[in-house]
Amino acid sequence: MNGAPPPPSHMGGQRPPPPPPPGAAPGGPQQQHPQMHAQPGQRPPPPPPGSRPPVQNWQPAPAGPGAVQQQQQPGFAPPGPPVPHQYRPVPQQPQHPPQQHQQHQQMLPNQGMRPPVQARPQQLPPVQGPAHGMSPPQQQHAQQYPQQYHQQRPPYVPQQHQQQQQQMQPPTQGISSLTQNMGGMNMGQQPGMQSPPPGSHSHKQRTRRAYAPFNPEVGDAPSQGGPAGFPPVNNPQMPGFPGAGQQGYPSPAGPPITGPQTFVPGAQAPTPTPGLAAPYARSPGAAPLPAGTGQPMGQQPAPYEPQKPRIDPNQMPSPITVHTHDQENYGSAQPYSTAQRLNAPLACTEFTAVDDGNSNPRFMRMTMGNVPHTEELLKASHLPLGIIVQPLAELAPSEEPVKLIDFGEEGPIRCLRCKTYINPHMVFINGGKTFVCNMCRHENDVPDDYFCNLDMAGKRLDSEMRPELRNGTVEFVATKDFIARQPAPASFVFAIDVTWNAVQCGMVAYAAAAIKDALYSGSGLPAGVRVGIITYDRSAHFYSLSSSLDQAQMMVVPDIQDMFVPINEGFVVDPTEARHIIEPLLDALPTMFANNRTAEPVLGAVVQAAHEALRGRGGKLIAFQTALPTFGPGSLKQRDDAKLHNTDKERTLYEPQDAFYRDWAIKLVEDGISCSLYLFPSAYVDAATLSQLSTVTGGELYSYPAFEGGRDGRRLMADVRADVQRAYGGSAVLRIRTSDGLRVDEHYGNLYMRNHVDVELAGVTSDSAIGALLQYDGKLDEKQDAYFQAALLYTTSDGQRRIRVHNLAAPCTTLIGNMFRSSEVDTSLNLIAKMAMSEALTSPLKGIREKLTDRCVQILSAYRRNCASGSAPGQLILPEAYKLSPLYNLALLKSPAIRGGADVPIDQRIYHMCLMRQFSVRKTMDYFYPTIAPLHMLAEGEGVADEVTGVVALPKLVRASYSLLDPAGMYMLASGGSLMLWFGRQVSPSLLQAAVGVSALEQIDTKMHSVPEVPTELNQKIRAIAGGLVPTRAGYVNVQIVRQGMDQAEVQFASLLVEDRNNDNMTYVDFVCAIHRQIQVEARPKGPSEPKWSYH
Ligand SMILES: [Zn+2]
């Protein structure tokens, strides 16, 4: 049934005039059922049970203001095999009673004026303030849902002194003081550190230290055991930190605090290991590095009881400071040259890169800029060594597009031995007649037609003229050797579940609107993409969209056991040519199925149909599914069992319940078809099984639990637009090559692998990110760079076969200090999260959590052992480039993907696991640490877009802790692409009036999902900040309103504040204390022992 020749592309031409506006009735198009005549705005009465309209095929009429006419086309005979003519949209009773969307809508009692949250406790150990206990909304939640909190500490009891402290201290004070403190500490070079290479960023030499010691006691007065009246701090959620050393850390009777360099006394000062004081490379005698001797947390029964840690949370290393710093380095100064190699801008930094022989960091990032020359050195550091490749990443408008090179029939020059593509790091010798491969050192003859003389420096005279010898990233036209089947423009098939549930929750209306928006608004589809539409319930409905028709024709295949596509031509069409067909159809879908009482959407059959329709041409299935498929091919059982949650057996629910979807996903991959799956669960849908469709095919999973149009509709529209309009490549294969001595051990992401080297991606988008963990085959030559090349063979959306090649050269090092100095904690977190997700199928989550923390301890211990062994034993020393690793580790532990607690619905767990697998580095950072902008004290220029770049100037951001929120203030929180607008309980009426146009919190409509427009400057700035925090293709995002102490949504808000105690885990301060104790245990001299855990 396939094989219809693709219609000619008209993407560049004039679009046909838009059809007349849809019906005047608010609901848009009217009921299209041919058997009915409905009045505008009136829902037609359901036909009597049992009546089956003998519909053969029917078409939705263009929506009009009048009553809908019967639209039967007499004499239409579908092409192809005979189609059974049964369409029964109405009479059946639901197979399952329609599910009401259950939400916890219990409103919290208004607890009246709440004492102000203390910004920065001055007199008391902060651990006793709200930052270290449960945040107030969590206390409320805990009162409502005590079972989730039974093991947590007693709720925070506000004290009198806090009520007196009305004045909010600027939270930035502590951050800046930390910066100053840290800047003054141990700035000298440590053993093991190399000077920055010549030519590196001079500014960075000043600002990027090799490491900074972190002193937990800075800025805190000695305590006399803490004031009375506070509940004892006990039993944080992560139990079992080794009890050893408790009495010593941080001791109330410790030495007086004298300044930033004061050491925290340990229980017993561990003796530094003399052999390890020197850099690793200089102490070969100290071969058996005593790594990995710590106890994994959670194995010791003794509960961890922090003893009044007197750490000011504001002194903790902060992502805000780090990112602000990085932005200052790279934001406005001159562009970042990729030849610099070291210390690339962080993923969240806005920068402009110039490709000087290495790929833009947007395409390829390494977990460390310096590659250790041996496996032993890597193991000694415990750092992960890997790459994150985002092969089609979007470039900034200020950056040069990737150059396309056509080598004709011969194809691009490659190394004969290892097939590495020609790149700027290949060396030409022998007068230009030979080139030496940078990967395998093989000497290859230069083809005659590629010969060029060398200059005095041995460089080809034409090297500046040839992009493949000058740029780290280029694209080659693929020769026919790379073409397995004739490439064709990609086709996107939208499949919409139209069962009772789907219609009633508003999903059908929003999905149809989102598709229409994605096709015809913004930048539109990528060039050349064709479109097809399927709707389905217990049967599948196909639409002929041929532009020669007046309106879409619907064909129904009720026999889903024997699925076929009943339309030969006109199923996938050019959306521009067929706009007059597609738009009215999408407008009509919600009313066409308004009375559809069928349940059980047959997703399995739809996958089969999409496979048949797209076989031979490739493309993408974009499916919108609301329920567990319980009928037809691929029907699944309800298997969720609450008794398994939070137990070792929970992971049986992560595995697919049968092979159907995986098998079909593999068939999709073979035919170059990827799948984006949009789930709208109101009950268990078995995301673990269904997500195989997206994870195997390079697609993505989206989830909107208990979908509510008003709340989630905008997010859905933004997601669909981004999904459909971003750059797309089909039938892709990625291969990562490395220097001899290294190899890729494992690949992570949404992908499929038939062998160990070729990563098959049925579809690849600008957001697709693949992780690769590197392994050693031998020793690297420390005098040479280590090289990496990622080559992506793919078909562009308009049917061109291309090879995009990314290259990276990294210096080898023999010094562990250089590894730490060049580490990228963001990229490492992305890779570690991806690795953890792949382990979730085989290891209990509890074990994974312990391993993650253990890994963090091992890394920091290795740093201490090898790079800072001369420091005082009680002092916590964090490597500068890795100082955020405890915080990010904690954020990962708190993510719904792996956090403890029985209250994470299993589908949500799977969804978040999928996010980790598919996230790019930048998205990982947005996800793990929220951005919080204060809105109540905007300075001039803040909240205003730059006239040239359009970038909105943000106010000074606030760290993710409830204690830092001013109850008289307003804040915008951005996390993972969504926004929350938080109003403090004491926000003044005038401020409120200027912000949202009402004078009391009670008057705010919490159902609104955008910032209302009010003609004030503040309101304009707030809306600009919202757009600046979450820039989307669609230009809008959902804004959730949260009023302090009034809205249930505050529980969700508080759960995003990762520095607080929440999500089954401790505060940032407590966690760092716990890590520090572990490091102290590690530092004690022990006999040689094998690491308990390592990366390899
Ligand atoms: Zn080679």
PDB file of C-alpha atoms in Angstrom, residues 970 988-999 1012 1014-1020 1022:
ATOM      1  CA  MET A 970       7.249  37.561  44.305  1.00  0.00           C
ATOM      2  CA  SER A 988       1.907  44.377  49.484  1.00  0.00           C
ATOM      3  CA  PRO A 989      -1.350  45.279  47.751  1.00  0.00           C
ATOM      4  CA  SER A 990       0.329  47.965  45.682  1.00  0.00           C
ATOM      5  CA  LEU A 991       2.976  45.554  44.444  1.00  0.00           C
ATOM      6  CA  LEU A 992       0.316  43.006  43.653  1.00  0.00           C
ATOM      7  CA  GLN A 993      -1.718  45.600  41.811  1.00  0.00           C
ATOM      8  CA  ALA A 994       1.238  46.591  39.691  1.00  0.00           C
ATOM      9  CA  ALA A 995       2.177  43.004  38.992  1.00  0.00           C
ATOM     10  CA  VAL A 996      -1.093  41.311  38.162  1.00  0.00           C
ATOM     11  CA  GLY A 997      -3.795  43.939  38.543  1.00  0.00           C
ATOM     12  CA  VAL A 998      -5.439  42.802  41.770  1.00  0.00           C
ATOM     13  CA  SER A 999      -4.926  44.058  45.284  1.00  0.00           C
ATOM     14  CA  PRO A1012      -2.194  38.555  32.898  1.00  0.00           C
ATOM     15  CA  VAL A1014      -1.747  44.879  33.060  1.00  0.00           C
ATOM     16  CA  PRO A1015      -0.666  48.286  31.754  1.00  0.00           C
ATOM     17  CA  THR A1016       2.183  48.742  34.190  1.00  0.00           C
ATOM     18  CA  GLU A1017       5.913  48.672  33.730  1.00  0.00           C
ATOM     19  CA  LEU A1018       6.330  45.947  36.338  1.00  0.00           C
ATOM     20  CA  ASN A1019       3.852  43.699  34.604  1.00  0.00           C
ATOM     21  CA  GLN A1020       5.636  44.178  31.312  1.00  0.00           C
ATOM     22  CA  ILE A1022       7.480  40.198  34.575  1.00  0.00           C
TER      23      ILE A1022
END
